[in-house]
Short mmCIF file of C-alpha atoms and ligand atoms in Angstrom, two decimals:
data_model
loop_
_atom_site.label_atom_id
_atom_site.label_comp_id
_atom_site.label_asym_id
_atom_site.label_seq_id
_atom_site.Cartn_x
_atom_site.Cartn_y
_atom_site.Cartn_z
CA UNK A 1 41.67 112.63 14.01
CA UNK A 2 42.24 116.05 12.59
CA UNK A 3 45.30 116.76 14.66
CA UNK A 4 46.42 113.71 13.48
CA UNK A 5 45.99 114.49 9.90
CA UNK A 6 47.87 117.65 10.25
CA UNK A 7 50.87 116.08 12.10
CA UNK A 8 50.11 117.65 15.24
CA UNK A 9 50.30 114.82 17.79
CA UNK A 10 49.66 116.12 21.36
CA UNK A 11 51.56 115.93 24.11
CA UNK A 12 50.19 113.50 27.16
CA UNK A 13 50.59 116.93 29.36
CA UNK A 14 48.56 118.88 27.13
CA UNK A 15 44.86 118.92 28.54
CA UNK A 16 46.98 120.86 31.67
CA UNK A 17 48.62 123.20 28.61
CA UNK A 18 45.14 124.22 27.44
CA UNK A 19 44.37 125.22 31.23
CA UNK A 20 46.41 128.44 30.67
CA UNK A 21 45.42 131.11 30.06
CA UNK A 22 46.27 133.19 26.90
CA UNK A 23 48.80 135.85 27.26
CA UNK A 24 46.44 139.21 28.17
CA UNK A 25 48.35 141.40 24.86
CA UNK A 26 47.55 139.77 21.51
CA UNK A 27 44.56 138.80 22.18
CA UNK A 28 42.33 138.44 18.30
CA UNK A 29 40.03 141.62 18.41
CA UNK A 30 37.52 139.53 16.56
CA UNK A 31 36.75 135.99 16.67
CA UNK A 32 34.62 134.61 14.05
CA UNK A 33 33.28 130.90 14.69
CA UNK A 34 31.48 128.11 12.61
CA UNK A 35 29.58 126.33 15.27
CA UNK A 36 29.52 122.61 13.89
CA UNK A 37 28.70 119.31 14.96
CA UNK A 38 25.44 119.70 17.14
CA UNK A 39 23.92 117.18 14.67
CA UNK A 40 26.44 114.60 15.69
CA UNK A 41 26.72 115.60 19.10
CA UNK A 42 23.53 114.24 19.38
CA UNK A 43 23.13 111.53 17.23
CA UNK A 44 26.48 110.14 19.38
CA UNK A 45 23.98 109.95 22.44
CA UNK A 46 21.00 108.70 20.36
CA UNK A 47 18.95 111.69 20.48
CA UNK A 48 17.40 114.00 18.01
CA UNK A 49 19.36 116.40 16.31
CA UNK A 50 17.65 119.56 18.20
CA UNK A 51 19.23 118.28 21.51
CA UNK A 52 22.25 118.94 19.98
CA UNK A 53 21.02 122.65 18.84
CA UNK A 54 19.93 122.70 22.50
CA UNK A 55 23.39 122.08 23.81
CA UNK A 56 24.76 124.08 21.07
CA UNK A 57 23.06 127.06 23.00
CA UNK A 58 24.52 126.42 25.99
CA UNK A 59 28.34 126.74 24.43
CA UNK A 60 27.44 129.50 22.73
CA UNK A 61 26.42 130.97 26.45
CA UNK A 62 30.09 129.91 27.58
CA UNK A 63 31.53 131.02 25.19
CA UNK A 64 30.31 134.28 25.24
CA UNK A 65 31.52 134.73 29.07
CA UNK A 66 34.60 133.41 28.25
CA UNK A 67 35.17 135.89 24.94
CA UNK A 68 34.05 138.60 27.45
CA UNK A 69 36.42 137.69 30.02
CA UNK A 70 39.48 137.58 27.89
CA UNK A 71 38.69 140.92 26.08
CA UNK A 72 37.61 140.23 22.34
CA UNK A 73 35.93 142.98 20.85
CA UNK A 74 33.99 141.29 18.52
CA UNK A 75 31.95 137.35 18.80
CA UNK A 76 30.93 136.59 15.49
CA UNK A 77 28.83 133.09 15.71
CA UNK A 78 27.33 131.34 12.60
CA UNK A 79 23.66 130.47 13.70
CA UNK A 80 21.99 130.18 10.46
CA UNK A 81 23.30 129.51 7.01
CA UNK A 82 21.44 130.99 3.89
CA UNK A 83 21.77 127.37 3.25
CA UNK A 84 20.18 125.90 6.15
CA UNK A 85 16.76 126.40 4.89
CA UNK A 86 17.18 122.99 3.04
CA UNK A 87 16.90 121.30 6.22
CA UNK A 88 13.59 119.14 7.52
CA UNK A 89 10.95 121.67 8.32
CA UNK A 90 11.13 121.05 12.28
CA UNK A 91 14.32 121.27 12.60
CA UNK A 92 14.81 124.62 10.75
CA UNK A 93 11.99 126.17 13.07
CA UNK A 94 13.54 124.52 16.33
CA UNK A 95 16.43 126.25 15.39
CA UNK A 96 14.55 129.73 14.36
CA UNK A 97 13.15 129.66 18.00
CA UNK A 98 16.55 129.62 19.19
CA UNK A 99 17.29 133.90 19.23
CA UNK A 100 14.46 134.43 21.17
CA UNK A 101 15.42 131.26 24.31
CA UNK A 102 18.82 132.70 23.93
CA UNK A 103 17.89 135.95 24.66
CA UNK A 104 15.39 135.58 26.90
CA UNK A 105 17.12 134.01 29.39
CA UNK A 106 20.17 135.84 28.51
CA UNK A 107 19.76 139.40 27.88
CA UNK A 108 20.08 140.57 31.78
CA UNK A 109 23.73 139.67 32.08
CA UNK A 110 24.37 140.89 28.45
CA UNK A 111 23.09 144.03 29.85
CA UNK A 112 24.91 143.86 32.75
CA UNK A 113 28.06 143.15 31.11
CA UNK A 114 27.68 145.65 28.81
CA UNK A 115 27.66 143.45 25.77
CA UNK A 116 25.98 145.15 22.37
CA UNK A 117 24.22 142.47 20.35
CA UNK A 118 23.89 142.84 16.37
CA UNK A 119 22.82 140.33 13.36
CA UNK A 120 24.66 140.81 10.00
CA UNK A 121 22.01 138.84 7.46
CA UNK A 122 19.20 138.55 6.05
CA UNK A 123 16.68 139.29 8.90
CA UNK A 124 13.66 140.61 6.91
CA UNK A 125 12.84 136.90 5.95
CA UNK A 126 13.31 134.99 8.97
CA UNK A 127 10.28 134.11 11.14
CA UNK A 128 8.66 137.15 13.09
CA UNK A 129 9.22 136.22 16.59
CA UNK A 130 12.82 135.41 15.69
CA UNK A 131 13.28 138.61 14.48
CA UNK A 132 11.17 140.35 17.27
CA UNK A 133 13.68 138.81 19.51
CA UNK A 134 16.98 140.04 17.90
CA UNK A 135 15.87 143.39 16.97
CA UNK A 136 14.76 143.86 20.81
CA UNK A 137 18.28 142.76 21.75
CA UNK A 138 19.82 144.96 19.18
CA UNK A 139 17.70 147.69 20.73
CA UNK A 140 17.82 147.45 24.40
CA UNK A 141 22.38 146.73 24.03
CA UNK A 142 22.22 149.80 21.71
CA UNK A 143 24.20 151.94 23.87
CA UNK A 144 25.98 149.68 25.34
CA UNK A 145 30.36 149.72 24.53
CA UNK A 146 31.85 146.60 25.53
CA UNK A 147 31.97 143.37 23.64
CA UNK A 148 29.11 142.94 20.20
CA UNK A 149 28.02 139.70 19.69
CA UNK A 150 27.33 139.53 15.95
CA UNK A 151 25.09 136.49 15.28
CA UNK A 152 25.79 135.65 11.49
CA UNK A 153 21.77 134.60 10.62
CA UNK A 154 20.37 133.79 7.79
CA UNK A 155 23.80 134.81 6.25
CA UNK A 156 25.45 133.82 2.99
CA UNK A 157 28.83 135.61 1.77
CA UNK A 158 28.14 135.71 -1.65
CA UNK A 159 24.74 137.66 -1.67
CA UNK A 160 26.40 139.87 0.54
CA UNK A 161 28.68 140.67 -1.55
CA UNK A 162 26.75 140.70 -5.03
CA UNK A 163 23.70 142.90 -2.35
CA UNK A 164 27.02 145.32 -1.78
CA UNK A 165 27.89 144.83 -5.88
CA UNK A 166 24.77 146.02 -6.58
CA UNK A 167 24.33 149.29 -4.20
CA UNK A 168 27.84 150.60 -5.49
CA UNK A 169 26.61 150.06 -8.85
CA UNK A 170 23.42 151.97 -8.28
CA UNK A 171 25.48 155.12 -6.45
CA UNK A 172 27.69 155.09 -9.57
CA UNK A 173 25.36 155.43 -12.32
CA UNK A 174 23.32 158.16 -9.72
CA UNK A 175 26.96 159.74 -9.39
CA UNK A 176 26.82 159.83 -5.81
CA UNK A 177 30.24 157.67 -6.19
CA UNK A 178 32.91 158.13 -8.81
CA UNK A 179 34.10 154.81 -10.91
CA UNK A 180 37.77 155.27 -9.43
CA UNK A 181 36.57 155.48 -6.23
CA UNK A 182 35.38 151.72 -6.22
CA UNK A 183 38.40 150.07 -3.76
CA UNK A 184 38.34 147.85 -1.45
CA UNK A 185 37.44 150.13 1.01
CA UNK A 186 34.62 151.35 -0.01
CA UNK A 187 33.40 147.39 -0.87
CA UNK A 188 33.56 146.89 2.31
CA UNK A 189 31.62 149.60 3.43
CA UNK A 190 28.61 148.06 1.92
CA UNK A 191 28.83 144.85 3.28
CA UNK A 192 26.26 144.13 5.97
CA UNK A 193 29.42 144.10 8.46
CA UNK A 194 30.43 147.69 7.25
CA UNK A 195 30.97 148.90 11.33
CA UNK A 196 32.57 146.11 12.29
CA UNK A 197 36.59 145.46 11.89
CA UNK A 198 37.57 141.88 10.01
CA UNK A 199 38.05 138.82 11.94
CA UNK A 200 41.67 137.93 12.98
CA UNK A 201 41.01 134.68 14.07
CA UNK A 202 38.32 132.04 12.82
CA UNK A 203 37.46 128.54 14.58
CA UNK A 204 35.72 126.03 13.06
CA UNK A 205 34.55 122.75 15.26
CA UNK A 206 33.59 119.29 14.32
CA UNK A 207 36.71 118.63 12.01
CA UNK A 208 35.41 120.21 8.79
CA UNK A 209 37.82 122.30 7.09
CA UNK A 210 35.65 124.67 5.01
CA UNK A 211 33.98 128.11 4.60
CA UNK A 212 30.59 127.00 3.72
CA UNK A 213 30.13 130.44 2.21
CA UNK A 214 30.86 132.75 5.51
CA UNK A 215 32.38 136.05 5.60
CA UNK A 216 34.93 135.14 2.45
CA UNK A 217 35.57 139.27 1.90
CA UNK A 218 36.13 139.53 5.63
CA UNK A 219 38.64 136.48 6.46
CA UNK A 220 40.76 137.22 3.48
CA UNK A 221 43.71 138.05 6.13
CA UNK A 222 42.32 135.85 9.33
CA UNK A 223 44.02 133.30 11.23
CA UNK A 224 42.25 129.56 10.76
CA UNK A 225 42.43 127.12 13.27
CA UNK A 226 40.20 124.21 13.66
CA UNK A 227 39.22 121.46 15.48
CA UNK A 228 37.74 118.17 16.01
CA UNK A 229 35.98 119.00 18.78
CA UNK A 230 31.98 119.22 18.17
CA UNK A 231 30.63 122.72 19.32
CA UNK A 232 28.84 121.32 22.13
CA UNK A 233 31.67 120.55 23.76
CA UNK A 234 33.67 123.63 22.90
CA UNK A 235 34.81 124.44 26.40
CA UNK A 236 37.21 126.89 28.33
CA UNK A 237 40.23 124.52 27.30
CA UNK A 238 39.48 124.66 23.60
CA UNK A 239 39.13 128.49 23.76
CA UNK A 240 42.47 128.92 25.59
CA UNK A 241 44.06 126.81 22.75
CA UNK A 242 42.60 128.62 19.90
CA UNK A 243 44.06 132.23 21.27
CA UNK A 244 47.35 130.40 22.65
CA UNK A 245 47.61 128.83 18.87
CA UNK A 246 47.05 132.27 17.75
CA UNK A 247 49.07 134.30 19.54
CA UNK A 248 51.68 132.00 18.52
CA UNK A 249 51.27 132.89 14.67
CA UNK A 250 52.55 135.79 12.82
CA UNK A 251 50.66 137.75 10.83
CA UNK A 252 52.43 139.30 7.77
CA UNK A 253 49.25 140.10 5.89
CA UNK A 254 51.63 139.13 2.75
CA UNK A 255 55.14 140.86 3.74
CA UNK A 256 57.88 139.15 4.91
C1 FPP B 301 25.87 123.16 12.64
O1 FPP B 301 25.80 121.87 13.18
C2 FPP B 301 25.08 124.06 13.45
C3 FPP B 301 24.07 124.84 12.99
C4 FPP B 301 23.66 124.87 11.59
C5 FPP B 301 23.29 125.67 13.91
C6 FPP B 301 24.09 126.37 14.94
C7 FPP B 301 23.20 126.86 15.98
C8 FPP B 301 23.48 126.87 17.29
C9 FPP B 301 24.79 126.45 17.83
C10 FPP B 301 22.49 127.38 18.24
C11 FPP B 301 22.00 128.75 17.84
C12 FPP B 301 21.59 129.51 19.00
C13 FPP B 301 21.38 130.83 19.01
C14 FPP B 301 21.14 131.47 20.28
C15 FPP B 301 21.39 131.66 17.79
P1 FPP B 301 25.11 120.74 12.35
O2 FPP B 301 23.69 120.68 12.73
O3 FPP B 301 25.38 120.93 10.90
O4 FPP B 301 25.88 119.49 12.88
P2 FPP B 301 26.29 118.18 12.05
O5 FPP B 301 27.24 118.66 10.98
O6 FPP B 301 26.95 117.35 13.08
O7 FPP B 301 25.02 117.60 11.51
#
């Protein structure tokens, strides 16, 4: 349906097109993704909305491998909105215990494949074994210098920013920083993503075409692409297109 929408018929051939591979230069540094449509992946099959959260796990496992494989830098995935508190009480903890089956079963082969995990959000109020679990991850992929795979939980963009607001204005009236030193630079230091370089490419699933309040300072110059796909079924084909789609923009970060 969305492709439709936005005039971009496909071609019969083009479930073999998505087969291919990206091109190995140009390939986004840091991909940022909105993982939606677990709620209707399930309710399509009649089940509970947690199978889809369950299945939503196991594409986030693929597509870890496959961001790995192709030589992104940084996976940012949106697990948990500041927002998603307001959903039923079961769900939100099904979805709390999440970090810790994740990582469980998957921290040996992060390890092995050198993979450093991070959270940017609000981790001081999310339930202790969920935060037991991340902050071991954090810890034991500490050293390691390949991929980080940023999980986004408990996140909201604008209390980031008004958090980062708030330290710069506490440094300036201690006159650890000047007035005319407040650029976008140093903003952006203080944002909970301060080590980590912008995204240059974000994909959204499930056929919604918004921000829902994620990393608004950090996409200002990212390339969108979305689809109707529902992130359980975000696969090796859908992945390929994203980058191939990519690779085929150009970024003029507002020259000509
Ligand atoms: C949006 O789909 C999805 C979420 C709010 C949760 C995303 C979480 C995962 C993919 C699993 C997290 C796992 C780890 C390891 C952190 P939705 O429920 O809003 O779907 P709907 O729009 O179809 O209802």
């Amino acid at each position: 349906m969305l492709n439709k929408l936005m005039g971009k018929e496909k071609p019969a051939e083009e479930d073999e097109l998505n087969e291919i591979e990206p091109e190995e230069e140009n390939i986004p540094k840091h991909i940022a993704v909105i993982m939606d449509g677990n709620g209707r992946w399930a309710k399509k099959r009649g089940l509970p909305r947690v199978a889809g959260h369950r299945e939503g796990m196991n594409a986030i496992r693929r597509m870890v491998r496959l961001a790995d494989r192709t030589g992104v830098e940084v996976l940012t995935l949106y697990a948990f909105s500041t927002e998603n508190w307001k959903r039923p009480k079961t769900e939100v903890e099904f979805l709390m215990r999440l970090p810790e089956r994740f990582l469980n079963a998957e921290l040996p082969e992060l390890i092995e494949k050198n993979v450093r995990v991070r959270v940017t959000g609000e981790i001081e109020t999310l339930p202790e074994y969920t935060q037991r679990a991340v902050k071991k991850a954090a810890e034991e992929t500490s050293g390691n210098t390949g991929m980080i795979l940023n999980f986004a939980l408990n996140y909201g963009s604008r209390s980031e920013i008004i958090e980062s607001v708030k330290t710069i204005y506490k440094k300036v009236e201690s006159g650890e920083v000047a007035f005319t030193e407040i650029d976008e630079g140093l903003l952006s230091k203080h944002l909970m993503t301060a080590e980590l370089r912008d995204p240059d490419l974000l994909i959204r699933t499930s056929g919604e075409i918004r921000l829902s309040n994620f990393m608004l300072w950090q996409l200002a110059y990212a390339e969108f692409w979305f689809t109707d796909v529902l992130w359980p079924d975000f696969d090796e084909k859908d992945f390929n297109e994203a980058v191939r789609v990519y690779q085929q923009r150009q970024r003029r970060y507002g020259g000509v």
